[in-house]
Every structure is written in C-alpha cells, then in structure tokens.
mmCIF file of C-alpha atoms and ligand atoms in Angstrom:
data_model
loop_
_atom_site.group_PDB
_atom_site.id
_atom_site.type_symbol
_atom_site.label_atom_id
_atom_site.label_comp_id
_atom_site.label_asym_id
_atom_site.label_seq_id
_atom_site.Cartn_x
_atom_site.Cartn_y
_atom_site.Cartn_z
ATOM 1 C CA MET A 1 -9.773 -17.211 1.967
ATOM 2 C CA GLY A 2 -6.829 -16.511 4.273
ATOM 3 C CA ALA A 3 -3.298 -15.416 3.590
ATOM 4 C CA PRO A 4 -0.857 -18.327 3.244
ATOM 5 C CA GLY A 5 0.221 -19.389 6.698
ATOM 6 C CA SER A 6 -2.225 -17.025 8.373
ATOM 7 C CA PRO A 7 -3.280 -18.017 11.863
ATOM 8 C CA PRO A 8 -6.957 -18.911 12.196
ATOM 9 C CA ALA A 9 -9.129 -15.930 13.089
ATOM 10 C CA ASP A 10 -9.469 -16.042 16.867
ATOM 11 C CA PRO A 11 -12.912 -14.637 17.727
ATOM 12 C CA GLU A 12 -11.808 -13.541 21.210
ATOM 13 C CA ARG A 13 -8.821 -11.646 19.878
ATOM 14 C CA ILE A 14 -10.980 -9.982 17.235
ATOM 15 C CA ALA A 15 -13.539 -9.019 19.912
ATOM 16 C CA ALA A 16 -10.780 -7.542 22.119
ATOM 17 C CA CYS A 17 -9.449 -5.499 19.195
ATOM 18 C CA ALA A 18 -12.966 -4.307 18.340
ATOM 19 C CA ARG A 19 -13.402 -3.181 21.972
ATOM 20 C CA ARG A 20 -10.113 -1.263 21.806
ATOM 21 C CA LEU A 21 -11.246 0.452 18.609
ATOM 22 C CA GLY A 22 -14.618 1.228 20.210
ATOM 23 C CA GLU A 23 -12.783 2.994 23.050
ATOM 24 C CA GLY A 24 -10.923 5.179 20.533
ATOM 25 C CA GLY A 25 -7.772 3.043 20.511
ATOM 26 C CA VAL A 26 -5.500 2.070 17.630
ATOM 27 C CA VAL A 27 -5.284 -1.487 16.263
ATOM 28 C CA ALA A 28 -3.009 -2.677 13.440
ATOM 29 C CA PHE A 29 -4.909 -5.041 11.161
ATOM 30 C CA PRO A 30 -3.861 -7.403 8.360
ATOM 31 C CA THR A 31 -5.024 -6.932 4.782
ATOM 32 C CA GLU A 32 -4.059 -8.581 1.506
ATOM 33 C CA THR A 33 -1.954 -5.497 0.609
ATOM 34 C CA VAL A 34 -0.040 -4.361 3.715
ATOM 35 C CA TYR A 35 -0.878 -4.020 7.438
ATOM 36 C CA GLY A 36 -3.074 -1.016 8.274
ATOM 37 C CA LEU A 37 -2.997 1.228 11.352
ATOM 38 C CA GLY A 38 -6.674 1.170 12.263
ATOM 39 C CA ALA A 39 -8.976 3.547 14.110
ATOM 40 C CA ASP A 40 -12.708 4.349 14.064
ATOM 41 C CA ALA A 41 -13.064 6.622 11.020
ATOM 42 C CA PHE A 42 -15.864 8.571 12.737
ATOM 43 C CA ASN A 43 -13.790 9.285 15.894
ATOM 44 C CA GLU A 44 -11.705 12.423 15.258
ATOM 45 C CA ASP A 45 -9.429 12.001 18.270
ATOM 46 C CA ALA A 46 -8.682 8.389 17.368
ATOM 47 C CA VAL A 47 -7.886 9.399 13.782
ATOM 48 C CA ARG A 48 -5.591 12.206 15.022
ATOM 49 C CA ARG A 49 -3.740 9.642 17.115
ATOM 50 C CA VAL A 50 -3.061 7.599 13.950
ATOM 51 C CA PHE A 51 -1.482 10.649 12.274
ATOM 52 C CA GLU A 52 0.556 11.289 15.426
ATOM 53 C CA LEU A 53 1.800 7.707 15.752
ATOM 54 C CA LYS A 54 2.854 7.584 12.099
ATOM 55 C CA GLY A 55 4.307 11.098 12.053
ATOM 56 C CA ARG A 56 2.128 11.612 8.974
ATOM 57 C CA PRO A 57 1.564 15.121 7.576
ATOM 58 C CA ALA A 58 -2.029 16.238 8.269
ATOM 59 C CA GLY A 59 -2.689 16.901 4.558
ATOM 60 C CA ASN A 60 -2.085 13.268 3.545
ATOM 61 C CA PRO A 61 -5.544 11.605 3.540
ATOM 62 C CA LEU A 62 -6.279 8.171 5.018
ATOM 63 C CA ILE A 63 -8.063 5.332 3.250
ATOM 64 C CA VAL A 64 -11.289 4.227 4.935
ATOM 65 C CA HIS A 65 -11.815 0.456 5.144
ATOM 66 C CA VAL A 66 -15.295 -1.045 4.957
ATOM 67 C CA ASP A 67 -16.654 -4.595 5.090
ATOM 68 C CA SER A 68 -19.117 -4.124 2.210
ATOM 69 C CA ALA A 69 -20.352 -1.786 -0.501
ATOM 70 C CA GLU A 70 -23.279 -1.111 1.807
ATOM 71 C CA MET A 71 -20.972 0.300 4.488
ATOM 72 C CA ALA A 72 -19.139 2.313 1.793
ATOM 73 C CA THR A 73 -22.372 4.186 1.096
ATOM 74 C CA THR A 74 -22.140 5.726 4.617
ATOM 75 C CA VAL A 75 -18.849 7.524 3.887
ATOM 76 C CA VAL A 76 -19.604 8.991 0.446
ATOM 77 C CA LEU A 77 -21.984 11.712 -0.688
ATOM 78 C CA GLU A 78 -23.211 9.566 -3.561
ATOM 79 C CA TRP A 79 -22.513 5.877 -4.146
ATOM 80 C CA THR A 80 -22.525 5.941 -7.933
ATOM 81 C CA ASP A 81 -23.418 3.198 -10.374
ATOM 82 C CA GLU A 82 -19.749 3.157 -11.455
ATOM 83 C CA ALA A 83 -18.617 2.651 -7.862
ATOM 84 C CA GLN A 84 -21.046 -0.255 -7.475
ATOM 85 C CA ARG A 85 -19.805 -1.890 -10.689
ATOM 86 C CA LEU A 86 -16.177 -1.594 -9.582
ATOM 87 C CA ALA A 87 -17.035 -2.945 -6.134
ATOM 88 C CA ASP A 88 -18.822 -5.894 -7.763
ATOM 89 C CA ALA A 89 -15.771 -6.574 -9.930
ATOM 90 C CA PHE A 90 -12.902 -5.995 -7.488
ATOM 91 C CA TRP A 91 -14.109 -6.029 -3.843
ATOM 92 C CA PRO A 92 -13.066 -7.348 -1.524
ATOM 93 C CA GLY A 93 -9.722 -6.447 -3.069
ATOM 94 C CA PRO A 94 -6.872 -3.990 -3.604
ATOM 95 C CA LEU A 95 -8.781 -1.137 -5.272
ATOM 96 C CA THR A 96 -9.451 2.156 -3.445
ATOM 97 C CA LEU A 97 -12.207 4.385 -4.844
ATOM 98 C CA VAL A 98 -11.989 8.155 -4.367
ATOM 99 C CA LEU A 99 -15.441 9.814 -4.239
ATOM 100 C CA GLU A 100 -17.002 12.941 -2.701
ATOM 101 C CA LYS A 101 -17.137 12.390 1.070
ATOM 102 C CA SER A 102 -20.278 12.396 3.218
ATOM 103 C CA ASP A 103 -20.663 14.772 6.184
ATOM 104 C CA ALA A 104 -20.234 11.794 8.511
ATOM 105 C CA VAL A 105 -16.516 11.611 7.659
ATOM 106 C CA PRO A 106 -14.469 14.111 9.692
ATOM 107 C CA GLY A 107 -12.163 16.366 7.664
ATOM 108 C CA VAL A 108 -9.159 15.050 9.579
ATOM 109 C CA VAL A 109 -9.575 11.703 7.756
ATOM 110 C CA THR A 110 -9.409 13.259 4.291
ATOM 111 C CA GLY A 111 -6.591 15.712 4.937
ATOM 112 C CA GLY A 112 -9.163 18.516 4.917
ATOM 113 C CA GLY A 113 -10.280 17.672 1.375
ATOM 114 C CA PRO A 114 -13.781 17.088 -0.019
ATOM 115 C CA THR A 115 -13.132 13.511 -1.205
ATOM 116 C CA VAL A 116 -12.617 10.193 0.580
ATOM 117 C CA GLY A 117 -10.743 7.046 -0.458
ATOM 118 C CA VAL A 118 -12.643 3.859 0.426
ATOM 119 C CA ARG A 119 -11.960 0.176 -0.034
ATOM 120 C CA CYS A 120 -13.030 -3.268 1.178
ATOM 121 C CA PRO A 121 -9.920 -5.315 2.074
ATOM 122 C CA ASP A 122 -9.707 -9.007 1.152
ATOM 123 C CA HIS A 123 -8.818 -10.505 4.504
ATOM 124 C CA PRO A 124 -11.286 -12.552 6.577
ATOM 125 C CA ILE A 125 -9.856 -11.436 9.936
ATOM 126 C CA THR A 126 -10.166 -7.755 9.121
ATOM 127 C CA LEU A 127 -13.585 -8.137 7.528
ATOM 128 C CA ALA A 128 -14.668 -9.782 10.801
ATOM 129 C CA LEU A 129 -13.046 -6.943 12.776
ATOM 130 C CA ILE A 130 -14.823 -4.212 10.798
ATOM 131 C CA GLY A 131 -18.088 -6.143 11.135
ATOM 132 C CA ALA A 132 -17.613 -6.411 14.911
ATOM 133 C CA CYS A 133 -16.949 -2.655 15.152
ATOM 134 C CA GLY A 134 -19.895 -1.797 12.934
ATOM 135 C CA VAL A 135 -18.067 1.311 11.675
ATOM 136 C CA PRO A 136 -15.520 1.961 8.911
ATOM 137 C CA LEU A 137 -11.869 2.018 9.977
ATOM 138 C CA VAL A 138 -9.117 4.287 8.711
ATOM 139 C CA GLY A 139 -6.079 2.197 7.844
ATOM 140 C CA PRO A 140 -2.943 3.868 6.517
ATOM 141 C CA SER A 141 0.012 1.528 6.188
ATOM 142 C CA ALA A 142 1.208 0.635 9.692
ATOM 143 C CA ASN A 143 4.705 2.142 9.378
ATOM 144 C CA PRO A 144 6.290 5.435 10.380
ATOM 145 C CA SER A 145 5.560 7.921 7.581
ATOM 146 C CA GLY A 146 7.855 7.579 4.569
ATOM 147 C CA ARG A 147 9.360 4.227 5.568
ATOM 148 C CA VAL A 148 8.903 0.718 4.186
ATOM 149 C CA SER A 149 5.354 -0.641 4.519
ATOM 150 C CA PRO A 150 4.769 -3.639 6.843
ATOM 151 C CA THR A 151 3.777 -7.008 5.388
ATOM 152 C CA THR A 152 3.890 -9.039 8.625
ATOM 153 C CA ALA A 153 2.688 -8.457 12.195
ATOM 154 C CA ASP A 154 6.337 -8.500 13.352
ATOM 155 C CA HIS A 155 7.107 -5.542 11.072
ATOM 156 C CA VAL A 156 4.359 -3.609 12.876
ATOM 157 C CA ARG A 157 5.545 -4.659 16.341
ATOM 158 C CA GLU A 158 9.073 -3.495 15.492
ATOM 159 C CA ALA A 159 7.790 0.022 14.817
ATOM 160 C CA PHE A 160 5.145 0.680 17.482
ATOM 161 C CA ASP A 161 4.867 0.238 21.236
ATOM 162 C CA PRO A 162 2.287 -2.432 22.169
ATOM 163 C CA GLY A 163 0.822 0.060 24.658
ATOM 164 C CA ASP A 164 0.001 2.381 21.738
ATOM 165 C CA VAL A 165 -0.907 -0.156 19.070
ATOM 166 C CA MET A 166 -2.585 -3.533 19.529
ATOM 167 C CA THR A 167 -1.605 -5.801 16.620
ATOM 168 C CA LEU A 168 -3.988 -8.332 15.108
ATOM 169 C CA ASP A 169 -1.824 -11.019 13.488
ATOM 170 C CA GLY A 170 -3.172 -12.308 10.178
ATOM 171 C CA GLY A 171 0.031 -13.763 8.737
ATOM 172 C CA ALA A 172 2.043 -12.424 5.793
ATOM 173 C CA CYS A 173 0.200 -10.171 3.325
ATOM 174 C CA ARG A 174 -0.574 -11.966 0.051
ATOM 175 C CA ALA A 175 -0.312 -9.082 -2.428
ATOM 176 C CA GLY A 176 2.354 -7.179 -0.525
ATOM 177 C CA ILE A 177 1.980 -3.734 -2.115
ATOM 178 C CA GLU A 178 -0.538 -0.971 -1.439
ATOM 179 C CA SER A 179 -3.905 -0.746 -3.219
ATOM 180 C CA THR A 180 -4.529 0.908 -6.561
ATOM 181 C CA VAL A 181 -6.068 4.340 -5.841
ATOM 182 C CA LEU A 182 -8.665 5.412 -8.427
ATOM 183 C CA ASP A 183 -10.158 8.908 -8.565
ATOM 184 C CA LEU A 184 -13.747 8.601 -9.819
ATOM 185 C CA THR A 185 -14.471 12.311 -9.375
ATOM 186 C CA SER A 186 -12.472 13.294 -12.467
ATOM 187 C CA THR A 187 -13.044 12.733 -16.172
ATOM 188 C CA PRO A 188 -11.315 10.676 -17.392
ATOM 189 C CA ALA A 189 -11.096 8.528 -14.251
ATOM 190 C CA ARG A 190 -7.557 8.685 -12.929
ATOM 191 C CA VAL A 191 -5.277 6.146 -11.255
ATOM 192 C CA LEU A 192 -3.548 8.192 -8.557
ATOM 193 C CA ARG A 193 -1.446 5.305 -7.268
ATOM 194 C CA PRO A 194 -0.690 2.179 -9.334
ATOM 195 C CA GLY A 195 -1.308 -1.193 -7.705
ATOM 196 C CA VAL A 196 -2.215 -4.786 -8.453
ATOM 197 C CA VAL A 197 -5.451 -3.765 -10.219
ATOM 198 C CA GLY A 198 -4.309 -2.182 -13.496
ATOM 199 C CA ALA A 199 -5.946 0.683 -15.419
ATOM 200 C CA ASP A 200 -6.937 -1.662 -18.290
ATOM 201 C CA ARG A 201 -9.057 -3.875 -16.052
ATOM 202 C CA ILE A 202 -10.716 -0.824 -14.507
ATOM 203 C CA ALA A 203 -11.430 0.687 -17.950
ATOM 204 C CA ALA A 204 -12.967 -2.613 -19.089
ATOM 205 C CA VAL A 205 -15.458 -2.485 -16.202
ATOM 206 C CA LEU A 206 -16.202 1.240 -16.526
ATOM 207 C CA GLY A 207 -16.414 1.297 -20.303
ATOM 208 C CA ARG A 208 -14.629 4.666 -20.304
ATOM 209 C CA GLU A 209 -11.101 5.951 -20.418
ATOM 210 C CA VAL A 210 -8.846 5.597 -17.359
ATOM 211 C CA VAL A 211 -5.546 7.493 -17.232
ATOM 212 C CA VAL A 212 -2.580 7.054 -14.920
ATOM 213 C CA ALA A 213 -1.515 10.228 -13.119
ATOM 214 C CA ARG A 214 2.150 11.124 -13.373
ATOM 215 C CA ASP A 215 4.299 13.116 -10.998
ATOM 216 C CA PRO A 216 4.744 16.595 -12.413
ATOM 217 C CA ASP A 217 8.213 16.803 -10.864
ATOM 218 C CA ARG A 218 9.530 13.577 -12.373
ATOM 219 C CA ARG A 219 7.898 13.176 -15.744
ATOM 220 C CA GLY A 220 6.501 16.568 -16.647
ATOM 221 C CA ASP A 221 3.044 15.138 -17.291
ATOM 222 C CA ALA A 222 -0.432 15.844 -15.885
ATOM 223 C CA PRO A 223 -0.278 16.668 -12.164
ATOM 224 C CA ALA A 224 -0.744 13.792 -9.740
ATOM 225 C CA ARG A 225 -3.699 14.566 -7.517
ATOM 226 C CA ALA A 226 -2.995 12.055 -4.781
ATOM 227 C CA PRO A 227 -1.708 14.130 -1.895
ATOM 228 C CA GLY A 228 1.126 12.544 -0.017
ATOM 229 C CA ILE A 229 2.446 10.291 -2.717
ATOM 230 C CA LEU A 230 4.862 12.883 -4.020
ATOM 231 C CA GLY A 231 8.410 12.915 -2.756
ATOM 232 C CA PRO A 232 10.321 10.324 -0.769
ATOM 233 C CA HIS A 233 8.390 7.265 0.251
ATOM 234 C CA TYR A 234 8.734 3.544 0.905
ATOM 235 C CA ALA A 235 12.346 4.087 1.931
ATOM 236 C CA PRO A 236 14.637 1.836 3.932
ATOM 237 C CA GLY A 237 17.440 3.460 5.977
ATOM 238 C CA ALA A 238 20.131 2.682 3.392
ATOM 239 C CA ARG A 239 20.345 4.563 0.119
ATOM 240 C CA VAL A 240 18.679 2.616 -2.718
ATOM 241 C CA TYR A 241 20.090 2.426 -6.260
ATOM 242 C CA LEU A 242 18.181 0.956 -9.199
ATOM 243 C CA VAL A 243 20.511 -0.927 -11.544
ATOM 244 C CA SER A 244 19.793 -2.572 -14.888
ATOM 245 C CA THR A 245 23.025 -4.398 -15.672
ATOM 246 C CA ARG A 246 25.756 -6.261 -13.853
ATOM 247 C CA GLY A 247 28.128 -3.479 -14.916
ATOM 248 C CA GLU A 248 26.001 -0.866 -13.115
ATOM 249 C CA LEU A 249 25.793 -3.102 -10.065
ATOM 250 C CA ASP A 250 29.591 -3.524 -10.046
ATOM 251 C CA ARG A 251 30.050 0.238 -10.185
ATOM 252 C CA VAL A 252 27.844 0.707 -7.081
ATOM 253 C CA VAL A 253 29.845 -1.977 -5.255
ATOM 254 C CA GLU A 254 33.184 -0.477 -6.381
ATOM 255 C CA GLY A 255 32.073 2.951 -5.211
ATOM 256 C CA LEU A 256 30.542 1.985 -1.870
ATOM 257 C CA GLY A 257 32.273 -1.266 -0.906
ATOM 258 C CA PRO A 258 31.519 -4.970 -0.669
ATOM 259 C CA GLY A 259 28.927 -4.388 2.060
ATOM 260 C CA VAL A 260 26.406 -3.322 -0.591
ATOM 261 C CA ILE A 261 23.436 -5.695 -0.719
ATOM 262 C CA ALA A 262 21.846 -6.453 -4.070
ATOM 263 C CA LEU A 263 18.182 -7.401 -4.553
ATOM 264 C CA VAL A 264 18.184 -9.448 -7.742
ATOM 265 C CA ILE A 265 15.711 -11.509 -9.708
ATOM 266 C CA GLU A 266 16.246 -15.275 -9.467
ATOM 267 C CA GLY A 267 18.082 -16.753 -12.433
ATOM 268 C CA SER A 268 18.971 -13.345 -13.894
ATOM 269 C CA GLY A 269 22.701 -13.871 -13.403
ATOM 270 C CA MET A 270 22.971 -10.526 -11.561
ATOM 271 C CA GLY A 271 23.979 -12.002 -8.189
ATOM 272 C CA GLY A 272 27.021 -14.017 -7.104
ATOM 273 C CA ARG A 273 30.627 -13.315 -8.145
ATOM 274 C CA GLY A 274 31.514 -11.320 -5.064
ATOM 275 C CA VAL A 275 28.204 -9.517 -4.641
ATOM 276 C CA ARG A 276 25.995 -10.189 -1.604
ATOM 277 C CA ALA A 277 22.575 -10.808 -3.098
ATOM 278 C CA ILE A 278 19.037 -11.519 -1.925
ATOM 279 C CA GLU A 279 17.051 -13.277 -4.655
ATOM 280 C CA LEU A 280 13.473 -12.345 -5.494
ATOM 281 C CA PRO A 281 10.952 -14.440 -7.472
ATOM 282 C CA THR A 282 10.680 -14.045 -11.267
ATOM 283 C CA ASP A 283 6.894 -13.776 -11.363
ATOM 284 C CA ALA A 284 5.306 -10.418 -10.592
ATOM 285 C CA PRO A 285 2.756 -11.419 -7.909
ATOM 286 C CA ARG A 286 5.339 -13.331 -5.860
ATOM 287 C CA TYR A 287 7.944 -10.593 -6.341
ATOM 288 C CA ALA A 288 5.494 -7.947 -5.058
ATOM 289 C CA ALA A 289 4.539 -10.108 -2.073
ATOM 290 C CA ARG A 290 8.232 -10.438 -1.087
ATOM 291 C CA MET A 291 9.526 -6.969 -1.971
ATOM 292 C CA TYR A 292 9.053 -5.003 1.253
ATOM 293 C CA ALA A 293 10.264 -7.863 3.459
ATOM 294 C CA ALA A 294 13.362 -8.195 1.230
ATOM 295 C CA LEU A 295 14.084 -4.451 1.499
ATOM 296 C CA ARG A 296 13.846 -4.736 5.280
ATOM 297 C CA GLU A 297 16.099 -7.810 5.296
ATOM 298 C CA ALA A 298 18.656 -5.971 3.158
ATOM 299 C CA ASP A 299 18.470 -2.926 5.416
ATOM 300 C CA ALA A 300 18.855 -4.885 8.659
ATOM 301 C CA GLY A 301 22.663 -4.975 8.603
ATOM 302 C CA ALA A 302 22.880 -1.207 7.861
ATOM 303 C CA PRO A 303 24.648 -1.709 4.506
ATOM 304 C CA PRO A 304 26.329 1.241 2.719
ATOM 305 C CA ALA A 305 23.641 0.894 0.011
ATOM 306 C CA ILE A 306 21.017 -1.429 -1.440
ATOM 307 C CA ALA A 307 21.239 -1.996 -5.202
ATOM 308 C CA VAL A 308 17.965 -3.233 -6.675
ATOM 309 C CA GLN A 309 17.795 -4.858 -10.085
ATOM 310 C CA ARG A 310 15.276 -2.887 -12.147
ATOM 311 C CA PRO A 311 12.311 -5.222 -12.720
ATOM 312 C CA PRO A 312 11.120 -5.907 -16.286
ATOM 313 C CA ALA A 313 8.689 -3.201 -17.436
ATOM 314 C CA ASP A 314 6.802 -5.205 -20.037
ATOM 315 C CA ALA A 315 7.012 -8.878 -19.118
ATOM 316 C CA GLY A 316 4.063 -11.245 -18.966
ATOM 317 C CA SER A 317 0.299 -10.821 -19.103
ATOM 318 C CA PRO A 318 -1.461 -7.427 -18.712
ATOM 319 C CA GLU A 319 -2.086 -8.339 -15.044
ATOM 320 C CA GLU A 320 1.603 -9.041 -14.495
ATOM 321 C CA ARG A 321 2.628 -5.853 -16.283
ATOM 322 C CA ALA A 322 0.349 -3.836 -13.970
ATOM 323 C CA ILE A 323 2.078 -5.372 -10.951
ATOM 324 C CA TRP A 324 5.573 -4.729 -12.362
ATOM 325 C CA ALA A 325 4.608 -1.100 -12.995
ATOM 326 C CA ALA A 326 3.389 -0.761 -9.389
ATOM 327 C CA VAL A 327 6.566 -2.433 -8.097
ATOM 328 C CA LEU A 328 8.756 -0.114 -10.172
ATOM 329 C CA GLU A 329 6.862 2.933 -8.875
ATOM 330 C CA ARG A 330 7.661 1.924 -5.251
ATOM 331 C CA LEU A 331 11.299 1.158 -6.054
ATOM 332 C CA THR A 332 11.719 4.463 -7.898
ATOM 333 C CA ARG A 333 10.375 6.343 -4.873
ATOM 334 C CA ALA A 334 12.662 4.385 -2.545
ATOM 335 C CA ALA A 335 15.603 5.295 -4.802
ATOM 336 C CA ASP A 336 14.515 8.961 -4.968
ATOM 337 C CA ALA A 337 14.378 9.150 -1.183
ATOM 338 C CA GLY A 338 18.145 9.008 -0.711
HETATM 339 P P1 AMP B 401 -1.492 4.714 2.754
HETATM 340 O O1 AMP B 401 -2.768 4.456 3.471
HETATM 341 O O2 AMP B 401 -0.361 5.028 3.651
HETATM 342 O O3 AMP B 401 -1.215 3.611 1.787
HETATM 343 O O4 AMP B 401 -1.744 6.028 1.891
HETATM 344 C C1 AMP B 401 -2.995 6.287 1.329
HETATM 345 C C2 AMP B 401 -2.810 7.106 0.084
HETATM 346 O O5 AMP B 401 -4.019 7.051 -0.658
HETATM 347 C C3 AMP B 401 -2.596 8.590 0.344
HETATM 348 O O6 AMP B 401 -1.245 8.898 0.543
HETATM 349 C C4 AMP B 401 -3.145 9.208 -0.931
HETATM 350 O O7 AMP B 401 -2.129 9.216 -1.888
HETATM 351 C C5 AMP B 401 -4.242 8.249 -1.347
HETATM 352 N N1 AMP B 401 -5.555 8.793 -0.941
HETATM 353 C C6 AMP B 401 -6.292 8.487 0.138
HETATM 354 N N2 AMP B 401 -7.430 9.216 0.177
HETATM 355 C C7 AMP B 401 -7.409 10.023 -0.898
HETATM 356 C C8 AMP B 401 -8.269 11.040 -1.397
HETATM 357 N N3 AMP B 401 -9.382 11.374 -0.775
HETATM 358 N N4 AMP B 401 -7.909 11.662 -2.530
HETATM 359 C C9 AMP B 401 -6.781 11.330 -3.168
HETATM 360 N N5 AMP B 401 -5.907 10.392 -2.735
HETATM 361 C C10 AMP B 401 -6.215 9.747 -1.618
HETATM 362 MG MG1 MG B 402 1.774 4.309 3.341
#
C-alpha cells in the first residue's frame, strides 16, 4: 500500500537508485515514517559519507533497513524468537529492534557499539529498492543533524545537493514521525525512542514488561541508552515555545512581537484574534503526519519564535495516546534546542 498521493513506483528509477547504492553512493528513500539517507550498510566508506553529509556525530548509530525478517537475520548475532514475534506483529512498520550485531555490520554503522537497530519500512518503493540492492541499507533521517526531519522529497532536495544525494520520490510520509526504537538486549525490554508503536502493544506481543527510557537530564529517571537522542534535536531555525493556554501564547507574542507563528490544534480556540496561526488536525495520526511539514512552514518566514500548542497527553485510544506521547517528545526536544 502506498503513501497517499505517492507516485507509482517507477522500476527504472528504482533500478538507477539501486545502481548508485551498489557503487557506494547515497540515495534518499521514502518510508512511512520520514525520508531516510540511504547507503549500503556493508560498505564502510558509503556509511561514512552518510555521517559526513548529515554532519552527524560518529557515536550516533544508524538504523539498518531490511526488506524482510530473513534479511534482518544477516545483521544480528542472534535473531531471537522475540524478534520474530515482533516482526510478525509490526513489520513492515515503524518499529526498530535493537539486538547484538553480527560481524558483517561494520562498527561505523553502530557508532562503535555492539548492538544494531534494524527495521523493515512499510513503503513499497523502498522495499523494492532494498530488494533490488540485495543488501540492507542504513537510513538515518535525511536531514542535517539536529534539524527537522524530512517528510517529503522536496524537504530532502532543499537540504542536499543532487550531486551528493539522489532522491527517490515516494510522496508524503504517512506516519510522519520516526520509528519506535526498542532495546531487546535489556531486561525489561526498553523503549529508547517513543513512536507510533506504543509500549503497551509491544508488551502484549512479548508477554513481558516493557519500560520507556527517560532522559536522566530532564526527568531524573533511569538513563536513556539510545545514543544521540539526548540534547537538542528536531529543531527548526526559530526558537520553539510550548504553550498550554491562550494566555501563555499571548505572553510569547507580547514579548517577541506579532511575527510569532503559532501551531495550534484545529477548533481549540487558540488561534485567531491577532495571532498568526497554522492549524493542525485534532486526531493524533494526522497531527503526527503533518507536524514536521508545519514546523518547516512556520520556520520559512524566519519568525521571531514558533509557539506550539501543547498536544493533549491523554486523549483517545491507547494507540492515539502513544502517538501523542511521541509527538510531545519531539516538540519538547525542539523547544529545548533553543
Ligand atoms: P535517525 O535514524 O536519525 O532517526 O536516528 C536513529 C536513532 O535510533 C539513533 O539516534 C539512536 O537513538 C537509535 N538507535 C539506532 N541504533 C541504535 C542502537 N544500536 N542502540 C541504541 N539506539 C540506537
Ligand atoms: Mg534523525
């Protein structure tokens, strides 16, 4: 199933991109989460180029993308029964599994660490691309390190030179936020990065406890073990403020001027009355799908600040609550980055 409005997979374009990857080149590919900056995961030089293009610190590991559970077995030391059950339940889909890596995976991919994050993306064009390459592809979000993730091919083209990065257009990303990252090497299993797939659904499949890692610096809880997700991230150029009430929004506008752009939830009554607002959908999946594009839109006119209405923490079904939690995590990081 394709992303809404996605162009049909063009076999010649996919073949050309596969050739580029085979030569050690870099290709941006669509997924259901965000666009990935792809390279052959077994080609060290190609992987180094991805770090270089993104300006990504070498210790921040890359997720390896596979077209099947069978291909996933080539990048891990042991493909466990738990991994297979999660793959059966959620792949192709936005769940990354962290397991001990196999010797085939160069250390540069994993930030020098002993584990690898692997997932099978839910996008027909990219599944065809990986199949044509016959090897797993690294695919960090296709944005300069620390900035807003790309959810359209145009976002990628704005950031990278076409001579460096060939972009495979698969339309707008359906889910719009990065995958859930789950560490299966620890007990209890640990969500290192929240995403569309919530801890409850994972626990139901595993039949054991799943905890959500917290940043030690922000919430004084168990240390987060996902390298690279600490500190500023997901940030537009303008300073981001999270606001809960119209009064708080007014104070940001009074302090920084009428150029402030507000990202508000449709029908919440937060916009209007002298505030320039971009409206976002009320339901969690559609909000998440729009969020990064809306942040970019708000940022485009170089406003003095972007004020984002804090999304509801506990609205809707368990699935929706998981998405709101993931959305809030990204917005909090964007706000921390200023
Ligand atoms: P990105 O591909 O830009 O969405 O970032 C991938 C993120 O996944 C990294 O920043 C890590 O937080 C996490 N990740 C990837 N591989 C591992 C791993 N082996 N162990 C822990 N976290 C990982
Ligand atoms: Mg990223």
